[in-house]
Coordinates of C-alpha atoms in Angstrom, one line a residue:
M193 CA -35.6 103.2 56.7
K194 CA -33.9 104.0 53.4
S195 CA -37.6 103.6 51.9
L196 CA -39.0 106.1 54.2
R197 CA -35.9 108.5 53.8
F198 CA -36.5 108.4 49.9
L199 CA -40.3 109.0 50.3
W200 CA -39.6 112.1 52.7
S201 CA -37.2 113.5 50.1
K202 CA -40.0 113.4 47.2
L203 CA -42.4 114.8 49.7
K204 CA -40.2 118.1 49.9
G205 CA -42.7 121.1 49.5
E206 CA -45.8 118.9 50.6
R207 CA -44.5 117.6 53.9
W208 CA -46.4 120.0 56.0
K209 CA -49.7 118.6 54.4
V210 CA -48.4 115.0 55.6
I211 CA -47.8 116.3 59.0
V212 CA -50.8 118.1 59.5
G213 CA -52.7 115.1 57.8
L214 CA -51.3 112.8 60.6
L215 CA -51.9 115.3 63.1
L216 CA -55.5 115.4 62.2
S217 CA -55.7 111.7 62.2
S218 CA -54.6 111.5 65.5
L219 CA -56.8 114.1 66.8
G220 CA -59.7 112.1 65.2
C221 CA -58.8 109.0 66.9
L222 CA -58.8 110.9 70.3
I223 CA -62.0 112.7 69.3
A224 CA -63.6 109.2 68.9
L225 CA -62.8 108.2 72.7
I226 CA -65.0 111.0 73.7
N227 CA -68.4 109.4 73.0
P228 CA -67.3 106.0 75.3
Y229 CA -67.0 108.6 77.9
L230 CA -70.3 110.3 77.1
S231 CA -71.9 106.9 76.6
K232 CA -70.7 105.9 80.3
S233 CA -72.3 109.1 81.7
L234 CA -75.6 108.5 79.7
V235 CA -75.8 104.8 81.1
D236 CA -74.7 105.7 84.8
G237 CA -76.5 109.1 85.0
G238 CA -79.5 108.9 82.4
I239 CA -80.5 105.6 82.2
V240 CA -79.5 103.5 85.5
G241 CA -79.5 107.0 87.5
G242 CA -83.0 107.9 86.2
R243 CA -81.7 111.6 85.3
T244 CA -83.6 111.8 81.7
E245 CA -82.5 115.4 81.7
L246 CA -79.2 114.4 80.7
V247 CA -80.3 111.9 77.8
I248 CA -80.9 114.9 75.3
P249 CA -77.9 116.9 75.8
L250 CA -75.6 114.0 75.9
V251 CA -77.2 112.3 72.8
S252 CA -76.7 115.7 71.0
A253 CA -72.9 115.9 72.0
M254 CA -72.3 112.6 70.7
F255 CA -73.8 113.5 67.3
G256 CA -71.5 116.4 67.4
V257 CA -68.8 114.5 68.0
V258 CA -69.5 112.3 65.0
I259 CA -69.9 115.6 63.0
V260 CA -66.2 116.8 63.9
K261 CA -64.9 113.3 63.3
G262 CA -66.0 113.2 59.9
L263 CA -64.8 116.8 59.1
V264 CA -61.4 115.9 60.6
F265 CA -61.6 112.9 58.4
F266 CA -62.3 114.8 55.3
L267 CA -59.6 117.2 55.7
K268 CA -56.8 114.6 56.6
V269 CA -57.6 112.6 53.5
L270 CA -57.9 115.6 51.0
L271 CA -54.2 116.6 52.6
L272 CA -52.7 113.2 52.2
E273 CA -54.2 113.0 48.9
Q274 CA -52.9 116.0 47.6
S275 CA -49.5 115.3 49.0
S276 CA -49.2 111.9 47.7
Q277 CA -50.2 113.1 44.1
A278 CA -47.6 115.9 44.2
M279 CA -45.1 113.1 45.2
V280 CA -46.1 110.9 42.4
I281 CA -45.7 113.7 39.8
K282 CA -42.4 114.6 41.2
T283 CA -41.0 111.1 41.2
R284 CA -42.3 110.0 37.8
C285 CA -40.7 113.3 36.4
T286 CA -37.3 112.4 38.2
I287 CA -37.6 108.6 36.8
F288 CA -38.1 109.7 33.4
E289 CA -35.5 112.7 33.5
N290 CA -33.0 109.9 34.9
I291 CA -33.9 107.5 32.1
Q292 CA -33.1 110.1 29.3
H293 CA -29.4 110.5 30.7
Q294 CA -28.8 106.6 31.1
D295 CA -26.3 105.2 28.4
M296 CA -27.2 102.5 26.2
A297 CA -25.7 99.5 28.2
F298 CA -28.7 100.5 30.6
F299 CA -31.3 99.9 28.1
D300 CA -29.3 96.9 27.1
R301 CA -30.2 95.7 30.8
V302 CA -33.1 97.0 32.1
R303 CA -36.4 96.2 29.8
S304 CA -38.7 98.5 28.8
G305 CA -41.8 96.9 30.2
D306 CA -40.0 96.9 33.7
L307 CA -39.4 100.5 33.3
I308 CA -43.2 101.0 32.7
T309 CA -44.1 99.2 35.7
R310 CA -41.7 101.1 37.9
S311 CA -43.2 104.2 36.5
T312 CA -46.6 103.3 37.2
G313 CA -47.4 100.3 39.2
D314 CA -44.7 100.9 41.7
L315 CA -45.4 104.5 42.0
N316 CA -48.8 103.6 42.8
F317 CA -47.8 101.5 45.5
L318 CA -46.0 104.8 47.2
R319 CA -48.9 106.8 46.6
H320 CA -51.2 104.4 48.4
F321 CA -48.7 104.1 51.3
V322 CA -48.7 108.0 51.6
A323 CA -52.5 108.7 51.2
W324 CA -53.5 105.6 53.1
V325 CA -51.3 103.4 54.8
S326 CA -49.6 106.4 56.8
Y327 CA -52.9 107.4 58.4
C328 CA -53.9 104.0 59.0
V329 CA -50.6 102.9 60.8
T330 CA -51.1 106.1 62.8
D331 CA -54.6 105.5 63.5
A332 CA -53.8 102.2 64.8
V333 CA -50.9 103.2 67.2
V334 CA -53.0 106.2 68.6
I335 CA -56.0 104.1 69.0
I336 CA -54.5 101.3 70.7
V337 CA -52.2 103.6 73.0
S338 CA -54.9 106.0 73.8
S339 CA -57.4 103.3 74.6
Y340 CA -55.3 101.4 76.8
I341 CA -54.4 104.7 79.1
M342 CA -58.2 105.3 78.9
L343 CA -59.3 101.9 80.0
F344 CA -56.5 101.7 82.9
S345 CA -57.8 104.9 84.4
V346 CA -61.5 103.3 84.5
S347 CA -60.1 99.8 85.6
W348 CA -56.9 98.6 86.2
Q349 CA -57.9 95.1 86.6
L350 CA -60.0 94.7 83.2
T351 CA -57.2 96.6 81.2
L352 CA -54.5 93.9 82.6
A353 CA -57.0 91.3 81.5
L354 CA -57.1 92.5 78.2
L355 CA -53.3 93.1 78.0
A356 CA -52.9 89.5 78.4
I357 CA -53.3 88.6 74.7
T358 CA -51.0 91.2 73.5
P359 CA -47.8 89.2 73.4
F360 CA -49.6 86.6 71.2
L361 CA -50.5 89.3 69.0
L362 CA -47.1 90.7 68.5
L363 CA -45.6 87.2 68.2
T364 CA -48.2 86.5 65.4
T365 CA -47.5 89.7 63.7
V366 CA -43.7 89.5 63.6
L367 CA -44.0 85.7 62.3
Y368 CA -46.4 86.7 59.5
S369 CA -44.5 89.7 58.5
K370 CA -41.4 87.6 57.9
K371 CA -43.3 84.9 55.8
V372 CA -45.3 87.4 53.4
R373 CA -42.0 89.8 52.5
P374 CA -40.7 87.2 49.8
L375 CA -44.1 86.6 48.5
Y376 CA -44.6 90.5 47.5
R377 CA -41.0 90.5 46.0
H378 CA -42.2 87.6 43.8
N379 CA -45.7 89.3 43.2
R380 CA -43.6 92.5 41.9
E381 CA -41.2 90.4 39.6
C382 CA -44.4 88.4 37.7
L383 CA -46.1 91.8 37.5
S384 CA -43.0 93.0 35.7
R385 CA -42.6 89.8 33.2
I386 CA -46.5 90.4 32.5
N387 CA -45.7 93.9 31.4
N388 CA -42.7 93.1 29.4
G389 CA -44.4 90.3 27.8
A390 CA -47.3 92.5 26.6
S391 CA -44.9 95.4 25.4
E392 CA -43.0 93.0 23.3
N393 CA -45.9 91.4 21.7
I394 CA -47.5 94.9 20.8
D395 CA -43.8 95.9 19.4
G396 CA -44.0 92.9 17.4
N397 CA -47.2 92.4 16.3
R398 CA -46.5 92.4 12.7
V399 CA -44.1 89.7 13.2
V400 CA -46.6 87.6 14.9
K401 CA -49.1 87.9 12.4
A402 CA -46.8 87.3 9.7
F403 CA -46.2 84.0 11.2
A404 CA -49.5 83.2 12.3
R405 CA -48.2 83.0 16.2
E406 CA -50.9 84.6 17.3
E407 CA -52.1 81.1 19.4
Y408 CA -48.5 80.7 20.6
E409 CA -48.5 84.5 21.9
N410 CA -51.7 83.9 23.6
E411 CA -50.7 80.8 25.4
K412 CA -47.1 82.6 26.2
F413 CA -49.2 85.4 27.9
D414 CA -51.5 83.1 29.4
K415 CA -48.9 81.3 31.2
L416 CA -47.3 84.8 32.5
S417 CA -50.7 85.7 33.9
R418 CA -51.4 82.4 35.7
E419 CA -48.0 82.7 37.1
Y420 CA -48.9 86.0 38.3
K421 CA -52.5 84.9 39.6
D422 CA -50.7 81.9 41.7
A423 CA -48.2 84.3 43.3
I424 CA -51.1 86.9 44.1
L425 CA -53.2 83.9 45.7
R426 CA -50.0 82.5 47.6
A427 CA -49.9 86.1 49.4
A428 CA -53.8 85.8 49.6
T429 CA -53.6 82.7 51.2
A430 CA -50.7 83.6 53.6
N431 CA -52.8 86.7 54.8
Q432 CA -55.9 84.4 55.2
K433 CA -54.1 82.4 57.4
L434 CA -53.5 85.4 59.7
S435 CA -56.7 87.2 59.3
P436 CA -58.7 84.4 61.4
I437 CA -55.9 84.6 64.1
M438 CA -56.2 88.2 64.5
T439 CA -60.0 88.1 64.5
F440 CA -60.0 85.6 67.0
F441 CA -57.3 87.7 69.4
S442 CA -59.4 91.1 68.4
Q443 CA -62.8 89.3 69.2
S444 CA -61.3 88.1 72.6
L445 CA -61.1 91.5 73.7
T446 CA -64.8 92.0 73.8
V447 CA -65.3 88.5 75.4
I448 CA -63.1 89.4 78.2
A449 CA -64.6 93.0 78.5
M450 CA -67.8 91.2 78.6
L451 CA -67.1 88.5 81.0
V452 CA -64.6 90.2 83.4
G453 CA -66.5 93.3 83.4
G454 CA -69.7 91.6 84.1
L455 CA -68.2 89.9 87.0
L456 CA -66.7 93.3 88.3
C457 CA -70.6 94.5 87.9
I458 CA -72.0 91.4 89.9
Y459 CA -69.4 91.8 92.8
Q460 CA -69.8 95.3 92.7
T461 CA -66.4 96.6 92.5
P462 CA -66.0 100.1 93.6
G463 CA -65.4 102.6 90.8
F464 CA -66.8 100.2 88.3
T465 CA -70.3 100.7 86.8
V466 CA -72.6 99.5 84.1
G467 CA -71.6 102.7 82.4
S468 CA -67.8 101.6 82.9
L469 CA -68.9 97.8 81.4
T470 CA -70.3 100.2 78.3
L471 CA -67.3 102.1 77.9
F472 CA -65.0 99.1 77.8
I473 CA -67.2 97.6 75.3
S474 CA -67.4 100.7 73.3
V475 CA -63.3 101.1 73.3
G476 CA -62.9 97.6 72.7
A477 CA -64.6 97.8 69.3
S478 CA -62.2 100.4 68.2
L479 CA -59.1 98.3 69.5
T480 CA -60.8 95.5 67.7
A481 CA -61.2 97.3 64.5
A482 CA -57.4 98.3 64.5
I483 CA -56.1 95.0 65.6
T484 CA -58.0 93.5 62.8
N485 CA -56.6 95.7 60.3
I486 CA -52.8 95.0 61.2
P487 CA -52.5 92.1 58.2
N488 CA -53.7 94.6 55.8
L489 CA -51.2 97.3 57.1
I490 CA -48.4 94.4 56.7
N491 CA -49.2 93.7 53.5
A492 CA -49.3 97.2 52.2
T493 CA -46.0 98.2 53.9
H494 CA -44.5 95.0 52.4
Q495 CA -45.4 96.1 48.8
F496 CA -44.3 99.7 49.8
K497 CA -40.6 98.5 50.2
V498 CA -40.6 96.4 47.3
S499 CA -41.8 98.9 44.9
A500 CA -39.7 101.7 46.7
Q501 CA -36.5 99.9 45.9
K502 CA -37.4 99.3 42.5
V503 CA -38.1 103.0 42.2
M504 CA -34.9 104.1 44.1
E505 CA -33.0 101.9 41.6
I506 CA -34.1 103.9 38.5
C507 CA -33.8 107.3 40.4
D508 CA -30.5 106.4 41.9
A509 CA -29.0 104.8 38.6
T510 CA -25.9 106.7 37.3
P511 CA -24.7 106.3 33.5
A512 CA -21.2 104.8 33.2
I513 CA -20.9 107.2 30.2
C514 CA -21.2 110.8 31.4
D515 CA -19.3 114.2 31.1
S516 CA -15.8 113.8 33.0
P517 CA -14.5 116.4 35.3
D518 CA -12.0 117.9 32.6
A519 CA -14.7 117.7 29.7
T520 CA -14.2 120.6 27.3
A521 CA -17.3 122.3 25.8
L522 CA -17.4 124.2 22.5
P523 CA -17.7 127.9 22.5
E524 CA -21.4 129.3 21.9
G525 CA -22.2 128.7 18.2
A526 CA -19.2 126.8 17.5
R527 CA -19.0 123.5 15.8
L528 CA -16.7 120.5 15.0
R529 CA -14.7 120.5 11.8
G530 CA -15.7 116.9 11.5
K531 CA -11.9 115.2 11.9
I532 CA -12.8 111.6 12.8
E533 CA -9.5 109.2 14.4
F534 CA -9.6 105.8 15.8
R535 CA -6.4 104.9 17.3
N536 CA -5.8 101.3 18.2
V537 CA -9.6 101.0 19.2
S538 CA -10.8 97.6 20.9
F539 CA -14.3 97.0 22.0
A540 CA -16.0 94.1 23.8
Y541 CA -19.5 93.9 25.1
Q542 CA -20.4 92.8 28.9
D543 CA -20.6 89.1 27.7
G544 CA -17.0 89.5 26.8
K545 CA -17.3 89.0 23.2
T546 CA -14.8 91.0 21.4
I547 CA -16.3 92.9 18.4
L548 CA -13.4 95.5 17.5
D549 CA -9.7 94.6 17.9
G550 CA -7.1 97.2 17.3
V551 CA -9.0 99.4 14.6
S552 CA -7.1 102.2 13.5
F553 CA -8.2 105.0 10.9
T554 CA -8.6 108.5 10.1
V555 CA -11.0 110.5 8.3
E556 CA -10.5 114.2 7.5
P557 CA -13.1 117.0 7.7
G558 CA -15.6 116.9 5.0
E559 CA -14.7 113.6 3.5
T560 CA -16.9 110.6 2.7
V561 CA -15.9 107.3 4.3
A562 CA -17.9 104.1 3.7
I563 CA -18.2 101.0 5.9
M564 CA -19.0 97.4 4.9
G565 CA -18.7 94.3 6.3
P566 CA -20.6 91.1 7.3
T567 CA -23.4 91.0 9.3
G568 CA -22.1 91.2 13.0
S569 CA -18.5 92.6 12.1
G570 CA -19.0 95.8 14.3
K571 CA -20.2 98.3 11.6
T572 CA -22.9 99.7 14.1
T573 CA -20.6 99.4 17.1
L574 CA -18.1 101.3 15.3
V575 CA -20.9 104.1 14.9
N576 CA -22.1 103.5 18.4
L577 CA -18.4 104.4 19.7
L578 CA -18.3 107.3 17.4
A579 CA -21.3 108.8 19.0
R580 CA -20.2 107.7 22.4
F581 CA -23.0 105.5 23.2
Y582 CA -20.5 103.3 24.5
D583 CA -16.9 104.0 25.4
V584 CA -14.3 101.8 24.0
T585 CA -12.5 99.1 26.1
G586 CA -9.0 100.1 24.4
G587 CA -7.7 102.7 22.4
T588 CA -8.9 106.2 21.8
V589 CA -11.6 107.8 19.5
L590 CA -10.8 111.2 18.7
L591 CA -13.3 114.1 17.2
D592 CA -11.1 117.2 15.7
D593 CA -8.0 115.7 17.8
L594 CA -9.6 115.5 21.1
D595 CA -10.7 112.4 22.8
V596 CA -14.2 111.9 22.7
R597 CA -14.1 111.5 26.8
R598 CA -13.0 114.7 27.1
R599 CA -15.8 116.4 25.1
T600 CA -19.3 117.1 26.6
L601 CA -21.9 114.5 25.8
A602 CA -24.3 117.5 24.6
D603 CA -21.5 118.6 22.1
I604 CA -20.9 115.1 20.8
H605 CA -24.6 114.4 20.0
R606 CA -25.3 117.7 18.4
S607 CA -22.0 117.3 16.3
V608 CA -22.9 113.5 15.3
G609 CA -26.0 113.1 13.5
I610 CA -27.5 109.5 12.9
A611 CA -29.8 108.1 10.9
P612 CA -30.1 104.7 12.3
Q613 CA -30.4 101.1 11.0
E614 CA -33.3 100.6 12.9
V615 CA -35.7 103.5 12.3
F616 CA -38.0 105.1 15.0
L617 CA -40.6 107.6 14.3
F618 CA -42.6 109.4 17.2
S619 CA -46.4 109.4 17.0
D620 CA -46.3 113.0 15.8
T621 CA -46.5 114.9 12.4
V622 CA -44.1 114.3 9.7
D623 CA -43.1 118.0 10.2
G624 CA -42.7 117.5 13.9
N625 CA -40.3 114.3 13.2
I626 CA -38.4 115.8 10.8
A627 CA -37.9 119.4 13.1
F628 CA -37.1 117.1 16.1
S629 CA -33.7 118.5 17.0
N630 CA -35.4 122.3 16.7
I631 CA -38.7 122.8 17.3
E632 CA -38.8 126.2 16.1
M633 CA -37.5 125.1 12.8
S634 CA -39.5 127.2 9.9
E635 CA -41.7 124.9 7.7
E636 CA -39.6 125.6 4.4
A637 CA -36.8 124.5 6.2
V638 CA -38.3 121.2 7.0
K639 CA -39.7 121.0 3.3
E640 CA -36.1 121.6 2.3
Y641 CA -34.4 118.8 4.2
A642 CA -37.1 116.5 3.0
R643 CA -36.3 117.7 -0.7
L644 CA -32.6 116.3 0.3
A645 CA -34.0 113.1 1.4
A646 CA -36.2 112.6 -1.5
A647 CA -39.1 112.6 0.7
D648 CA -40.8 115.6 -0.4
D649 CA -43.0 114.1 -2.9
F650 CA -44.3 111.5 -1.1
I651 CA -45.0 113.6 2.1
R652 CA -47.0 116.0 -0.1
N653 CA -49.3 113.2 -1.3
M654 CA -50.0 112.0 1.9
S655 CA -53.9 112.9 3.3
E656 CA -52.6 116.1 5.3
G657 CA -49.2 116.6 4.0
Y658 CA -46.5 117.7 6.3
D659 CA -49.1 117.8 9.1
T660 CA -50.1 113.9 8.7
I661 CA -49.8 112.2 12.1
V662 CA -47.6 109.3 11.8
G663 CA -48.6 106.4 13.4
E664 CA -46.8 104.8 16.3
R665 CA -43.1 103.6 15.5
G666 CA -44.3 104.9 12.0
V667 CA -47.1 102.5 11.4
G668 CA -48.5 103.1 7.8
L669 CA -45.1 104.1 6.2
S670 CA -43.1 101.8 4.3
G671 CA -39.7 100.9 4.9
G672 CA -38.3 103.4 2.4
Q673 CA -40.5 106.0 3.4
K674 CA -39.5 105.8 7.1
Q675 CA -35.8 105.7 6.3
R676 CA -36.1 109.0 4.3
I677 CA -38.1 110.7 6.9
A678 CA -35.1 109.6 9.1
L679 CA -32.4 110.9 6.9
A680 CA -34.3 114.2 6.8
R681 CA -34.5 114.5 10.2
A682 CA -30.6 113.5 10.7
L683 CA -30.0 116.2 8.1
A684 CA -32.1 118.8 9.9
A685 CA -29.9 118.7 12.8
E686 CA -26.9 120.2 10.5
P687 CA -24.3 118.1 12.2
S688 CA -20.4 118.1 11.8
I689 CA -20.7 114.6 11.1
L690 CA -23.3 112.8 9.3
V691 CA -23.8 109.0 9.8
L692 CA -25.9 106.9 7.7
D693 CA -26.4 103.4 9.2
D694 CA -27.9 101.3 6.4
T695 CA -30.2 104.4 5.7
T696 CA -31.1 103.7 1.8
S697 CA -31.4 99.8 2.4
A698 CA -35.3 99.9 1.7
V699 CA -35.3 102.7 -1.2
D700 CA -35.1 101.7 -4.8
M701 CA -31.9 102.6 -7.0
E702 CA -33.5 105.9 -8.9
T703 CA -34.3 107.2 -5.1
E704 CA -30.8 106.1 -3.6
K705 CA -29.0 107.9 -6.4
Q706 CA -31.2 111.1 -6.1
I707 CA -30.2 111.2 -2.3
Q708 CA -26.7 110.5 -3.2
Q709 CA -26.6 113.6 -5.5
S710 CA -28.0 115.6 -2.5
L711 CA -25.6 114.3 -0.2
G712 CA -22.8 115.4 -2.3
H713 CA -24.7 119.1 -2.3
L714 CA -25.4 119.8 1.2
P715 CA -25.9 123.3 2.3
F716 CA -23.6 122.8 5.3
P717 CA -20.1 121.2 5.5
C718 CA -20.1 117.8 7.0
T719 CA -18.1 114.8 6.9
K720 CA -20.2 111.8 6.3
V721 CA -20.0 108.1 7.5
I722 CA -22.1 105.6 5.1
V723 CA -22.6 102.1 6.7
A724 CA -24.1 99.9 3.7
Q725 CA -23.9 96.7 1.9
R726 CA -24.8 98.4 -1.6
I727 CA -21.5 98.8 -4.0
S728 CA -23.8 101.9 -5.6
S729 CA -23.9 103.3 -2.1
V730 CA -20.1 103.3 -1.4
R731 CA -18.1 103.1 -4.4
D732 CA -17.9 107.1 -4.7
A733 CA -16.8 107.5 -1.2
D734 CA -13.1 108.9 -0.2
K735 CA -12.5 105.8 1.7
I736 CA -13.9 102.5 2.0
M737 CA -13.3 100.5 5.0
I738 CA -14.1 96.7 5.3
L739 CA -14.4 95.4 8.8
E740 CA -13.9 91.7 9.2
D741 CA -13.5 90.0 12.7
G742 CA -12.9 92.9 14.2
H743 CA -10.4 94.1 11.8
L744 CA -10.2 96.8 9.3
D745 CA -9.4 97.2 5.2
I746 CA -9.0 100.3 4.0
G747 CA -9.2 101.4 0.3
T748 CA -11.2 102.7 -2.6
H749 CA -13.4 100.8 -5.0
E750 CA -10.8 100.0 -7.4
T751 CA -7.9 98.9 -4.7
L752 CA -10.5 97.2 -2.7
A753 CA -12.1 95.4 -5.7
R754 CA -8.5 94.4 -6.8
S755 CA -7.4 92.8 -3.3
N756 CA -10.3 92.3 -0.8
A757 CA -12.1 88.9 -0.9
Y758 CA -15.1 90.4 0.7
Y759 CA -15.3 93.4 -1.4
R760 CA -14.8 91.5 -4.4
E761 CA -17.6 89.1 -3.9
V762 CA -20.0 91.7 -2.7
C763 CA -19.3 93.4 -6.3
E764 CA -19.7 90.2 -8.0
L765 CA -23.1 89.6 -6.4
Q766 CA -24.2 92.6 -7.4
D767 CA -23.0 92.5 -11.0
V768 CA -20.9 95.5 -10.7
A769 CA -19.4 96.3 -14.0
D770 CA -15.9 97.1 -15.1
L771 CA -13.9 95.3 -12.1
P772 CA -10.3 95.1 -12.3
P773 CA -8.3 91.8 -11.9
F774 CA -8.5 90.4 -8.8
E775 CA -5.2 90.2 -7.0
G776 CA -6.1 89.0 -3.5
V777 CA -6.7 85.7 -2.2
R778 CA -10.3 84.1 -1.8
P779 CA -11.5 82.2 1.1
Q780 CA -12.0 79.0 -0.6
E781 CA -8.4 79.0 -2.0
V782 CA -6.8 78.6 1.6
R783 CA -6.6 75.0 2.4
G784 CA -4.8 73.9 5.8
G785 CA -3.2 77.4 6.3
A786 CA -1.6 77.3 2.8
T787 CA -2.4 78.9 -0.4
V788 CA -3.0 76.6 -3.3

């Protein structure tokens, strides 16, 4: 019932079409029962009774019933198809909108291929339920009920004989339904794994080619496909086991009608004629078709329930990170000054692994702070907490002296511009990618931000300049070019806090120096947070923070080069000149907990 309530809510504005369509479907079934009555009159009066003048009118009336039934069928299918397509559009937009508002933990948990399956295949089962299953179920109910009423009015003896097999039909249907429900749930999971595998392989096609793993990926996908095939065949086998049983019971109706009806005719039962037998056989054919279709309706209903559950999970998903009731929005046109403060911040992911432990620091508006540390030390995590992609598990993050949990997400994301470590470019023009934060940005402004990011020269040399279409995920651009476009996109937002997460790792030293000069003379005030591993990128920062094992060491280039072992080692590996004498303790100098 929950699935049906959900479906009904998504049909708002189209419900009248569904209601009218199902009423037309019921009307069509009732109209179809007129012809058996006409057949009875034709046989009894025109053929057996010898009244030939009745033949043409009765046959013409039967043709008229067929035409009316066809028209009713056309109208009901049209209405149900229109309503189902409207429902799909509305639900798909709801899914997409809800996905946009989910937090990062949601995307850590739900795979992209599964989201695509829910937005396409699962929605198609919902559409199929509205456009086909709904009227087939209605037809089956109306046909069975009205047929038995009609038959009972003609001959209660023969009708009771036909009803004798009804308990067997009900028992078979219930047992089959219990058996196939888990099979269709497993089918859905197999399909999701196939979509995930295909999506992952397409995204990582360059890695696959680089390591010559095409054959391995083919085998892996073939295994997923075979699993899906086996799941489909198990469900189909279960269906085929039921089909002969249902066919046997449904065909038995005709046999019973012929046998019992024939005996009633032979013994000349009062009120029962040859025409009555013809009516029973005609109506029995309709009953047979309705009963034979029951397995298909059960299959479609179970597919609908499984898919509806998956769609509802996305539509009803609520982000853990959202605006609190006491969130304070910035006044119209106002912007943050750019002050950052971490107070005893701790963070651990869902697996329980602690990434940050009691981290505290303050960055004043307009300052430049650099963050360094070994891989996995929590540099990107710190940035994610600053932008409130995740919430801290302990402590407080403040922007302009206010807890980020008391600011609106819209204000935070407008104020914190990020050029991420993993660059993502949309399949759009270069201009469109840079102006992503403001689609009404002027062409001259786009070019200015590209110049600040040292991207203008190579963009002008592209086939169509700023109107060049960037391939999917930036295919066709070098790593450094993608990084510079991403930097220009971040600058174009003119944020109060600019975060560069290893943004210049793929550019040459000369381009990096040009970018650093531009960052020192931005046309708007902002606090800059630079995550990098190059000493050339961080040495001029007002503060340099070294993250190791979840803890923080803060200083300048001179103080850290003198006292911090990690920073000193990086300086020496990069042949940094004019280093002061090292006064700290190197890790290799520690033995058994004592300094030697």
